[in-house]
XYZ file of C-alpha atoms in Angstrom:
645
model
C 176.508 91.793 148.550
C 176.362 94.380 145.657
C 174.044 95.151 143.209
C 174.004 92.910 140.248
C 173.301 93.559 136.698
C 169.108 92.866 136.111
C 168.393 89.297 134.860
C 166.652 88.651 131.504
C 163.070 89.272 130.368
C 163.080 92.393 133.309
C 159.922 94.273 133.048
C 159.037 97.766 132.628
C 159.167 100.210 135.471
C 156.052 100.927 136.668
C 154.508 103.406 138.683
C 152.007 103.564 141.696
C 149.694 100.574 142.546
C 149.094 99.791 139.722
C 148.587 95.867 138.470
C 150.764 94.087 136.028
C 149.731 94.706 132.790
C 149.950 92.377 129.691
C 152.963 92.851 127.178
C 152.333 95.632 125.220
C 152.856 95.204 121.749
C 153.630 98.824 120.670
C 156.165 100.341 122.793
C 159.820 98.990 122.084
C 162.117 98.731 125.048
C 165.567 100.498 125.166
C 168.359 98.518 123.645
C 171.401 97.469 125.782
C 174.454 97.967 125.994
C 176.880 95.861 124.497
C 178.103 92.596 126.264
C 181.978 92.613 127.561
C 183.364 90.778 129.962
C 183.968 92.078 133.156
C 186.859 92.147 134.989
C 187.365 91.102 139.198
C 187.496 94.047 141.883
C 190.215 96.259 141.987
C 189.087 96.065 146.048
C 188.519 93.667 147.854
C 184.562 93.898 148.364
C 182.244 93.762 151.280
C 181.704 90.221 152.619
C 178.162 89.298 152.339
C 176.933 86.652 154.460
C 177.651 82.767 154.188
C 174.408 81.385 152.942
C 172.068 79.610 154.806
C 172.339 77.382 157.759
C 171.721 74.060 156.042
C 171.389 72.016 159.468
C 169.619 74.588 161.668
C 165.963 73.757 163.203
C 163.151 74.564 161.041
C 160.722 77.171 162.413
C 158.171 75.903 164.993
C 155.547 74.038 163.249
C 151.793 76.003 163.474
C 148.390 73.471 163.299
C 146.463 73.652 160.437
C 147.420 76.629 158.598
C 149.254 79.591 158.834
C 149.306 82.678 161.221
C 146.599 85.025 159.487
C 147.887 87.614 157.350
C 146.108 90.784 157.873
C 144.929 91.739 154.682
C 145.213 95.482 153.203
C 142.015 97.040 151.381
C 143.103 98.434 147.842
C 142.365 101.328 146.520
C 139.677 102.180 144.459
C 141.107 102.937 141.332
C 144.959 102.891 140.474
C 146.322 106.438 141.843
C 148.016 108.522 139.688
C 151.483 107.557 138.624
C 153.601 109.668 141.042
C 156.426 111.050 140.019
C 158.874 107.878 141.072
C 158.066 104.508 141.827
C 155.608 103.537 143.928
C 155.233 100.806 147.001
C 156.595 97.519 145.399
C 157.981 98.808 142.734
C 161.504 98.560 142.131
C 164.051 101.872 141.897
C 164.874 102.931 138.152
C 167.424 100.418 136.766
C 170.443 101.905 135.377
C 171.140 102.425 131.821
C 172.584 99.936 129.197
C 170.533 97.235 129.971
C 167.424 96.437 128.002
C 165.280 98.134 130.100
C 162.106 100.846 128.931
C 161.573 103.914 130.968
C 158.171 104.265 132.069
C 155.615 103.598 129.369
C 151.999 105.085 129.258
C 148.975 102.614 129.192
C 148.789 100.501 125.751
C 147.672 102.237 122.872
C 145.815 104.617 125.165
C 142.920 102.629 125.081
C 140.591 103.551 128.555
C 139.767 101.077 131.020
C 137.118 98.378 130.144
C 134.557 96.700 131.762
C 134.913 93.564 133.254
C 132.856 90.319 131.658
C 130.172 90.972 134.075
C 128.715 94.527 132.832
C 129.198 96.602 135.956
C 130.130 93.878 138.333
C 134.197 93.966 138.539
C 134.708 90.981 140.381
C 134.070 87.553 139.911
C 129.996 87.141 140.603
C 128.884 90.309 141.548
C 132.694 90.777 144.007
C 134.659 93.655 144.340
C 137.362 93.319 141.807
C 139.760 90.646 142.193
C 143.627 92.730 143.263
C 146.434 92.203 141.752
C 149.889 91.798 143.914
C 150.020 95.866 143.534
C 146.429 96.624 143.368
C 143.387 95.961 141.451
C 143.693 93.569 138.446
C 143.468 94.962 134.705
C 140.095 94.613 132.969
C 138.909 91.969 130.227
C 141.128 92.480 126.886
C 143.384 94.828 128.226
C 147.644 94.151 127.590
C 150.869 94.297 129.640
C 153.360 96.457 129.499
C 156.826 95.715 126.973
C 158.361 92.867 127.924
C 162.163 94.009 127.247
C 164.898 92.116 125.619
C 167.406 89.490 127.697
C 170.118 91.024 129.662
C 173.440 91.223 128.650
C 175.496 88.432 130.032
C 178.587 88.689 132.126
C 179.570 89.688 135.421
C 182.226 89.183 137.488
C 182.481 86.345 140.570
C 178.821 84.750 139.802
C 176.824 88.044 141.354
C 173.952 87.570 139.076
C 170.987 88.037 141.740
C 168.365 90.601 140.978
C 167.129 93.502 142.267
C 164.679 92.051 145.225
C 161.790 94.399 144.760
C 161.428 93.566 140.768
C 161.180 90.156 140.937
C 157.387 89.226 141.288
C 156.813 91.825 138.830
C 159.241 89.828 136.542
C 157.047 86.880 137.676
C 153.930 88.705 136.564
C 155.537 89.259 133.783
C 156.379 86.045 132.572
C 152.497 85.289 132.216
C 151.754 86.118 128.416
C 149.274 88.099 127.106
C 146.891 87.228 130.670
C 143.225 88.805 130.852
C 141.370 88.921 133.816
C 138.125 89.092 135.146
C 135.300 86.844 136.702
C 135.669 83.318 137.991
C 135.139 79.400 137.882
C 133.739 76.652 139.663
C 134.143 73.185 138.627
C 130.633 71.193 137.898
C 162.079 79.657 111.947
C 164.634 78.946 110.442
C 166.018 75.399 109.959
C 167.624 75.955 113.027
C 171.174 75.261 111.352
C 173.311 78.074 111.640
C 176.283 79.212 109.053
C 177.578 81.673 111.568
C 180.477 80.063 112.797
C 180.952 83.174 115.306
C 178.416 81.964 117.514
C 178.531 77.767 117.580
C 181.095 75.874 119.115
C 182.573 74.334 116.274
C 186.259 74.203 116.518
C 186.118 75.895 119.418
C 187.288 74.750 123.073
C 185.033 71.256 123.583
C 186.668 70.757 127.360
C 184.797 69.320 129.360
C 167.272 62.131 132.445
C 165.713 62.826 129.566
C 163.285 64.810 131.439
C 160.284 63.005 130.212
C 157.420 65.212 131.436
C 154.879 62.192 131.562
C 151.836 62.230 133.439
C 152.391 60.919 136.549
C 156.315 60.424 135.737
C 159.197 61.980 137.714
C 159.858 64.369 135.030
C 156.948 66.487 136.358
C 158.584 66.742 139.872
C 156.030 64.504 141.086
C 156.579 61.200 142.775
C 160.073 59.458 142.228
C 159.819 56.033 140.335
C 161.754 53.931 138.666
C 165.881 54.308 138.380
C 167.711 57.016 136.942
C 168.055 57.055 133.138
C 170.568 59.993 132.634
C 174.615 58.395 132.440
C 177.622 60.237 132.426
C 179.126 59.780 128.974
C 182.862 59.047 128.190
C 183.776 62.136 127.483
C 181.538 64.953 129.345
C 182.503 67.805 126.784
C 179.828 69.125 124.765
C 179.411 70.797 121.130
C 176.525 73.243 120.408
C 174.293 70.771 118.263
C 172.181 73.660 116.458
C 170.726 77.079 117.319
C 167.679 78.274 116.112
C 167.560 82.486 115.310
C 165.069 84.851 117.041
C 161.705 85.182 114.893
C 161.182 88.760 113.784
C 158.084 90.113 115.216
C 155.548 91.906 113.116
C 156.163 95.477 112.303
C 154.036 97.534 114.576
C 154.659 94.755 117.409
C 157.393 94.645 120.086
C 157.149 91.759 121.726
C 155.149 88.081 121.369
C 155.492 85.549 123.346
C 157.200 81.724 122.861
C 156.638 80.341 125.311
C 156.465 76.320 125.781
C 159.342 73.734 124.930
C 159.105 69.682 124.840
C 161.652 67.032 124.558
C 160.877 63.437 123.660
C 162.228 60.629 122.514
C 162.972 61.753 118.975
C 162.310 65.721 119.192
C 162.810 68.361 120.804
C 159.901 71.163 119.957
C 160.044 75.009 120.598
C 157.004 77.666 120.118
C 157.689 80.267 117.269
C 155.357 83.711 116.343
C 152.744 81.471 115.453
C 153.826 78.101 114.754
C 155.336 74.921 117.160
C 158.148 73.378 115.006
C 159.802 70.122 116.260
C 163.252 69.656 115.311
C 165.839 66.436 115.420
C 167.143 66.220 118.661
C 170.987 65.808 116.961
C 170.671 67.958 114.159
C 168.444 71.029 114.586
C 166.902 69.448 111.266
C 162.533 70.831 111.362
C 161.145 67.271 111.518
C 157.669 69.572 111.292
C 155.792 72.646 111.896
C 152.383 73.442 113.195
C 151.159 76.379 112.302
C 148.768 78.404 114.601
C 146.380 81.421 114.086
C 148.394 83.509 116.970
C 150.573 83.264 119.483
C 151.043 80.617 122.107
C 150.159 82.498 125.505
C 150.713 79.601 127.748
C 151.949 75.838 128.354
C 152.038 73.133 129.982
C 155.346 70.993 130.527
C 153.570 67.531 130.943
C 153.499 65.252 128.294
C 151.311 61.876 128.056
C 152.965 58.760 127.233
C 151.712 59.308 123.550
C 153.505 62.246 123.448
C 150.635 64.833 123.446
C 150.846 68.499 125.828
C 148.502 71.655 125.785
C 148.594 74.958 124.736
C 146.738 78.310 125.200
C 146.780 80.481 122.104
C 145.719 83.857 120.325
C 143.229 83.292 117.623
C 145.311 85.422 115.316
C 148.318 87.615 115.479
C 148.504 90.576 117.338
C 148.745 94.350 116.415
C 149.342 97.575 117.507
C 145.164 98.035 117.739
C 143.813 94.625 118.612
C 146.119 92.723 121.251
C 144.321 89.449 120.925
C 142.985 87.933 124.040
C 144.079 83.949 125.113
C 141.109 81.994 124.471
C 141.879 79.158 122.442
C 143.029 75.852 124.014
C 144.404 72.991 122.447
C 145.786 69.885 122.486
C 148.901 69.316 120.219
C 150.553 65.635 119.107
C 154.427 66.063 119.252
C 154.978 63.024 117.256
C 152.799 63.655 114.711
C 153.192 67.820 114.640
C 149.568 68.079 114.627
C 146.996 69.606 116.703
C 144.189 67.104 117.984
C 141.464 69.498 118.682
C 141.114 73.083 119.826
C 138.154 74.706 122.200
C 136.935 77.647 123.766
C 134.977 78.462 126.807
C 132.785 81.515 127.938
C 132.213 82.880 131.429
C 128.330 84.601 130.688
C 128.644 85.980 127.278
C 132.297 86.844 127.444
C 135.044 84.306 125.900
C 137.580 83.213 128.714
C 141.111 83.965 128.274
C 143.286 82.198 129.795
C 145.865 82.482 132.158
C 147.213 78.666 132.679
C 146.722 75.345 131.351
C 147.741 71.925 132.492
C 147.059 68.129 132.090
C 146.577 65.400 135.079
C 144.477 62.485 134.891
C 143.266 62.298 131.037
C 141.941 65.915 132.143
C 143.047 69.060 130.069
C 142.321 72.046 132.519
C 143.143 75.404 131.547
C 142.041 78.896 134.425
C 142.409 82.844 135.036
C 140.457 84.565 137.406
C 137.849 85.085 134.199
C 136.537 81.647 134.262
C 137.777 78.142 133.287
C 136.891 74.525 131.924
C 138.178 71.242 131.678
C 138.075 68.783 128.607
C 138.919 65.157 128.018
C 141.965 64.864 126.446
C 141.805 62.526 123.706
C 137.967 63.940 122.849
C 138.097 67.734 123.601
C 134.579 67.214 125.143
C 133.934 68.903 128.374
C 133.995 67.481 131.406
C 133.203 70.210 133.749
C 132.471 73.769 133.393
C 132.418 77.124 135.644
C 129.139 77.794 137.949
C 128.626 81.466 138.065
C 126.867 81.800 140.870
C 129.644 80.836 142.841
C 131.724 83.134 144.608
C 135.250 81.502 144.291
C 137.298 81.268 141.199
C 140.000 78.994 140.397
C 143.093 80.888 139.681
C 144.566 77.808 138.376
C 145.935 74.120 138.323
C 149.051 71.936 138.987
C 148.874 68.865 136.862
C 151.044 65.777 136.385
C 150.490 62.610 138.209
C 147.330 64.248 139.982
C 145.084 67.188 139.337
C 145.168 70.066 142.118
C 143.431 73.337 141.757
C 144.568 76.807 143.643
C 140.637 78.268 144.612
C 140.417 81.616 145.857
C 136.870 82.189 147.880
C 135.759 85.131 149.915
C 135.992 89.064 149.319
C 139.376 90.942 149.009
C 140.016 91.434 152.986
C 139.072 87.852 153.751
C 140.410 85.747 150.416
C 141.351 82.310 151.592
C 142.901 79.996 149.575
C 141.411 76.801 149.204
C 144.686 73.544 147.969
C 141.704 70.946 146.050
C 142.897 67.504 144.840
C 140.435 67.123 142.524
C 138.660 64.482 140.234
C 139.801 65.029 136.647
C 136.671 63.453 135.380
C 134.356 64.555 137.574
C 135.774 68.445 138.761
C 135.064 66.888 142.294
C 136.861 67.999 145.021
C 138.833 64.527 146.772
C 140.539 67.007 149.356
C 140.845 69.780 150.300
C 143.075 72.069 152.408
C 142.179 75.986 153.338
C 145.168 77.855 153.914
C 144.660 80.611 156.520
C 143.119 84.338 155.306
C 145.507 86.717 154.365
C 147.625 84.608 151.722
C 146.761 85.848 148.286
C 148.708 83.614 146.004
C 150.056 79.950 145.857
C 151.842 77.861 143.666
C 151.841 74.378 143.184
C 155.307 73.019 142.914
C 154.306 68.920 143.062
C 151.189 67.194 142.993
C 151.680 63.645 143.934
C 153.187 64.584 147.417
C 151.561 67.807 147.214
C 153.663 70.071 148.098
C 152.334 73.856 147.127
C 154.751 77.232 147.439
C 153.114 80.815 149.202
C 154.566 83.633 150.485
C 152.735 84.284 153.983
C 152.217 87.630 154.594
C 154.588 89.397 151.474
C 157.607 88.188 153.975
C 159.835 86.817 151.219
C 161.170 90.221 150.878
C 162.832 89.555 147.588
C 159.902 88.907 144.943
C 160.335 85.118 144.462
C 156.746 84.446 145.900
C 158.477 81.939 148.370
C 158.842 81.845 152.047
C 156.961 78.604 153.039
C 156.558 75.552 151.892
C 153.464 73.447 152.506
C 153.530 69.699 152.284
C 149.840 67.816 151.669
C 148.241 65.205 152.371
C 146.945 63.892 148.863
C 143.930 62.015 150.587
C 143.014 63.599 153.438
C 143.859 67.094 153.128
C 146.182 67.768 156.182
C 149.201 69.967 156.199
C 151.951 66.954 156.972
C 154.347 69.625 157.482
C 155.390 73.174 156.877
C 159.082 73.995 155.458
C 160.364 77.233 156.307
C 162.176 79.044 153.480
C 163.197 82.754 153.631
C 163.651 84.422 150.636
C 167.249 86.104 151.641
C 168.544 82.535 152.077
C 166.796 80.410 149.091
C 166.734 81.273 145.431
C 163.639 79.361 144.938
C 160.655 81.779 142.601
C 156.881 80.631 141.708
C 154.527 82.428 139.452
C 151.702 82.289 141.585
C 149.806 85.288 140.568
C 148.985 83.145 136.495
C 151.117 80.865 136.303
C 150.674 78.728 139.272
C 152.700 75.292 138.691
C 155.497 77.819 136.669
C 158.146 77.259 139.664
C 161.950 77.498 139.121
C 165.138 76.622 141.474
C 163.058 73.915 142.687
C 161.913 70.234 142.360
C 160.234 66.949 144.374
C 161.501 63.672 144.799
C 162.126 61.061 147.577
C 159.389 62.224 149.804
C 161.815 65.345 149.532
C 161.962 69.192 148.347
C 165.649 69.672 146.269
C 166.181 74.037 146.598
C 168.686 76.233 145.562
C 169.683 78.638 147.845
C 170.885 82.112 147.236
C 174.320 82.831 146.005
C 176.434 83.886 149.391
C 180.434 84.242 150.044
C 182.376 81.096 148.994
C 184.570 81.830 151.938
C 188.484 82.014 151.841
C 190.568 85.062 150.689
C 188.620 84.812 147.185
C 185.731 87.113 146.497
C 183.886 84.584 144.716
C 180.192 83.664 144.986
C 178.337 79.912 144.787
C 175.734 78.477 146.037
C 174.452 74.883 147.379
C 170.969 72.621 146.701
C 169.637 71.280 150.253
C 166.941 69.189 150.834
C 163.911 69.183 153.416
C 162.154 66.434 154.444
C 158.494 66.996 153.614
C 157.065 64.639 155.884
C 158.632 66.379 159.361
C 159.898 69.948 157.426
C 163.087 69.651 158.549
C 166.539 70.006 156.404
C 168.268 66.605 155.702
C 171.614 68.368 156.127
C 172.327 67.065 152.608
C 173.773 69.564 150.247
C 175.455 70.164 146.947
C 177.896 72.642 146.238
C 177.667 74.867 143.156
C 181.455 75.605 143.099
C 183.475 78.461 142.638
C 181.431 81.094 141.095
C 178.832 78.946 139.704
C 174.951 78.666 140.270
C 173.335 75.853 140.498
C 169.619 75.556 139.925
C 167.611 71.859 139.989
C 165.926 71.032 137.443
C 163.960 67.873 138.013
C 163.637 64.131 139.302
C 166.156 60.868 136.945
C 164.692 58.576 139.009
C 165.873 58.980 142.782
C 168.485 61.713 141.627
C 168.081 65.453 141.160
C 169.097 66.945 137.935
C 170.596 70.277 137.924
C 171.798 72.873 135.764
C 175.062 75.203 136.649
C 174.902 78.847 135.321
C 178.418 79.399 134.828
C 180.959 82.359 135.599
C 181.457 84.922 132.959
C 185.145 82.995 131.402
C 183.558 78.750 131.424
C 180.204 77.103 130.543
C 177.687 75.405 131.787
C 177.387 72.249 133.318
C 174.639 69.806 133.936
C 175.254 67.022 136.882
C 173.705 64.779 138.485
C 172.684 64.530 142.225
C 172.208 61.554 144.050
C 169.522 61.096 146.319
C 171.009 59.912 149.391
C 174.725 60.640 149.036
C 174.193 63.548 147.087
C 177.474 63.341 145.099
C 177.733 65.165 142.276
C 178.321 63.278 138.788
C 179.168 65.839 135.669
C 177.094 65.341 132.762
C 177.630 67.964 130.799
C 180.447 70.725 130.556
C 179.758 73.431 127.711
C 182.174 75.306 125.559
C 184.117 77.979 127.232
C 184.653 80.110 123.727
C 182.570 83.295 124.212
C 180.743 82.986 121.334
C 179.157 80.193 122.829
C 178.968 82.106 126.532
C 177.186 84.992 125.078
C 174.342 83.019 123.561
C 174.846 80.684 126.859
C 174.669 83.274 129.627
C 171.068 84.863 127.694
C 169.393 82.228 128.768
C 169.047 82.285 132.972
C 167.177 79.653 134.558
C 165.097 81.911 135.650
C 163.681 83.093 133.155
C 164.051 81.125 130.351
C 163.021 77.189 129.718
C 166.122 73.995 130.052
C 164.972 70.636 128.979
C 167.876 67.924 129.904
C 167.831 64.137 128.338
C 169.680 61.534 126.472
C 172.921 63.864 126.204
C 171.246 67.176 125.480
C 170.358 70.567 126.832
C 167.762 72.751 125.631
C 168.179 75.781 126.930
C 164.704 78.418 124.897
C 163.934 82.113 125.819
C 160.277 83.091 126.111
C 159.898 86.083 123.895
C 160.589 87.270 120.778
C 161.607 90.819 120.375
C 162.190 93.807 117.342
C 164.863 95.543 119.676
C 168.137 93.665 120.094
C 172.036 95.215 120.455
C 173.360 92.751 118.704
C 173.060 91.172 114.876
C 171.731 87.752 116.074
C 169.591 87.201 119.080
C 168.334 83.397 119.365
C 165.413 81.207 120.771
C 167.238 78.389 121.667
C 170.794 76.840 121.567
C 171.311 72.808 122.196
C 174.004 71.407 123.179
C 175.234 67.285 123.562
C 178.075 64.735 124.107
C 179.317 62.168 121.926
């Protein structure tokens, strides 16, 4: 298969071993080259394989536990930046799409200390690696985070280039500082440009509730499906909402975190959470913050409350902000319930991830952690420092699971904790063999968490097993093979450790994407299918659903006993949402977008990927994650909607 274009959100080049850095808020990434639609092959092009195998036998099953990984010792300091790329790193991208050239450290500020004076690591450890070497001290920031990609390409080749997509992943966690460890104990969003919405243009043609414990967290299935097909399955672009302006000084700030309920779909701005009508785009209200909102969870409680991570004031080109404030935030009300900080020694935390699961707000990084009741803010338990393990984060929803890492660099293990969200005690526990550095949870009631065992992905998603739980006792039920050449499932498991895309839980089943192969035929066209795996034995189903021509089709979540999914689109239609059933898997259209390419450009901006879709009640909410003062174009925006009827 050739090279595609780079997706959205691609980050920086970066040299040597070097770890992922935080966004840097000085150095402006290149602008891109205008959008145009490309046109098919002159040639006929090399035929790339036909996708996966969807009925072949899953690899042999091992005991408890992996194979161990034989771990590498790091370095002792990041080597100096060679004069190309080094190991992991991706080759330069070409030019015209977003992309920086190499940047020097932010604001040339020297290395800091970690939060324990001259201990690096967590408790007196060697310092914790990142995926390409050691991590970046207490307070220090990543590199740019560049503007979206330019959309369009011909016959649905939009994978990326392998090597750059855990840094992309990396990436993708905001404004992340790292360090010790943790133990337990707008606008109106109406727009007057008529160039970019869909009105009068060509109109041819469940909820995903995020409740704890519901299937919109891609935990358990209850309950039926909500989500219908309407009438008429032709949508109209119900608002869009314009790209903040950053600060002058700043190039990038995240905003990150999107909701939809009942009555409003809500959307993180510079410093502010607004919540606008779900028809109309109208600001129903804003909540303004001190900073920046670094992280979020999806999960919402029945009453309609979520939690945030946030900078306790705005960013500049001399003080980055660290991530240390945690909060809950009321979506019906537009208010914030209470806000709290934690400290690991002297040191505030920042922090990496947050999440909610049994009344329990717990938010993690490899600096420390805590965990508060929800409706109080009072702690419920708090980091031991004598401890030589560290939480690097939590999966939330119906349960509460933790991701521990334990032991020095050449012997990490992983320790998978179903854990009391009162209490911090562990219920169960499962230790995944040495040698795997990183693991994401995808579901937590089954449990089913995401690794990639022994780097062998080979394409950056962070995926090439699957492990399915027991909740109660701890016991691998099963492990699901998935190579990352033949599924199109990513995780964020170095921060962000339930952020998993392509992906979703239902039915005692795993729903995945696979990667976009030859649709056969004399075409050159590209698609792609959703299989399932039976998490109980690890084996496929042999169910599938087809993408179609040069579409992409991505799952979303759980209606019910049906997977929703979203189809990227090829470069001349738009998007499509449908609806899977369980057990037949036929595929009912819920959704068909605008084809105009006014609507396509804003569209195709917004990969799934890289970018956050809420589906419900008729409407898509399709949000980018940063905010940028380098764009190509006159308007860049946050989010589009669109709905039926």
């Amino acid at each position: 298969m050739s090279q595609p274009p780079p997706p959205p959100n691609q980050p920086p080049q970066q040299p040597g071993f070097g770890p992922p850095q935080e966004p840097s808020e000085a150095q402006p990434p290149a602008p891109s080259a205008p959008a145009t639609p490309p046109t098919p092959p002159a040639q006929p092009p090399q035929q790339p394989p036909a996708g996966p195998d969807v009925n072949k036998a899953p690899q042999p099953q091992p005991g408890y536990g992996y194979p161990q990984a034989p771990g590498t010792q790091p370095p002792a300091a990041p080597p100096t930046p060679p004069q190309g790329p080094g190991y992991g790193y991706p080759q330069q991208p070409p030019a015209g799409y977003g992309y920086p050239a190499q940047q020097p450290g932010p604001y040339g500020q020297p290395q800091q200390p970690g939060p324990y004076g001259q201990q690096p690591g967590p408790y007196g450890q060697p310092q914790q690696p990142g995926p390409y070497g050691q991590q970046p001290p207490y307070g220090y920031a990543q590199p740019t985070v560049p503007m979206q990609a330019q959309p369009g390409r011909p016959g649905g080749g939009r994978k990326i280039n392998a090597q750059v997509a855990i840094i992309v992943s990396a990436v993708v966690a905001i404004a992340l500082i790292v360090g010790g460890g943790v133990w337990y104990a707008n606008s109106s969003g109406k727009d007057d440009d008529q160039q970019t919405t869909a009105e009068g243009g060509d109109t041819k043609g469940g909820e995903g509730d995020g409740k704890e414990g519901g299937s919109g967290d891609g935990g358990a299935t209850t309950g039926e499906a909500k989500e219908k097909a309407p009438a008429a399955t032709g949508s109209k672009v119900l608002f869009q909402v314009p790209s903040p302006k950053v600060p002058k000084g700043v190039t990038t700030i995240s905003i990150a975190g999107s909701w939809l309920t009942d009555s409003v779909y809500a959307k993180s701005g510079l410093s502010e959470i607004t919540g606008y009508d779900r028809k109309t785009g109208t600001k129903k209200w804003t909540l303004d913050l001190p900073g920046p909102v670094c992280a979020a969870t999806p999960h919402i409680t029945e009453d309609d409350k979520t939690a945030i991570v946030h900078k306790p004031a705005m960013p500049s080109k001399t003080d980055p902000q660290a991530c240390t404030e945690v909060a809950v935030v009321d979506l019906a009300a537009g208010s914030k319930v209470w806000t709290k900080t934690a400290k690991s020694g002297t040191m505030p935390v920042s922090f990496n991830n947050v999440t909610i699961g049994g009344g329990t707000v717990a938010a993690g990084s490899t600096s420390g952690g805590a965990a508060w009741d929800l409706a109080t803010g009072d702690e419920r338990w708090a980091p031991k420092t004598s401890d030589s393990c560290y939480d690097a984060g939590y999966g939330g929803g119906a349960k509460l699971v933790a991701v521990r890492k334990c032991g020095s660099y050449d012997q990490r293990q992983l320790h998978i904790q179903n854990v009391d969200p009162k209490s911090g005690d562990i219920l169960a526990e499962y230790k995944m063999d040495e040698g795997i550095e990183y693991a994401a949870v995808v579901s937590t009631d089954p449990l089913v968490v995401a690794a990639d065992v022994g780097d062998s992905a080979g394409d950056g998603s962070g995926i090439s097993d699957f492990f399915s739980i027991d909740n109660k006792t701890g016991k691998l039920r099963a492990r699901l093979s998935a190579p990352g050449d033949e599924f199109a499932a990513r995780c964020d498991a170095i921060y962000k450790v339930e952020n998993c895309t392509g992906v979703t839980v239902g039915n005692d089943r795993l729903y995945i994407a696979t990667e976009e192969h030859d649709s056969g035929g004399d075409s050159y066209s590209q698609t792609n299918e959703v299989v399932a795996f039976d998490l109980a034995t690890g084996k496929q189903t042999g169910q599938r659903a087809d993408a179609g021509e040069n579409y992409e089709i991505f799952p979303l979540r759980m209606d019910g006993p049906n997977v929703i999914a979203y189809k990227r689109p090829p470069y001349d239609k738009g998007g499509q949402v449908v609806s899977i059933d369980g057990e037949s898997f036929k595929e009912t259209v819920l959704m068909e977008n605008p084809s105009t390419e006014a609507v396509r450009d804003v569209e195709s901006r917004m990969s799934p990927d890289y970018s956050e879709i809420q589906f419900g009640q008729g409407g898509l909410y399709m949000s980018s994650v940063y905010a940028s003062d380098f764009t190509s174009r006159e308007k860049e925006y946050s989010v589009i909607a669109f709905g039926t009827g």
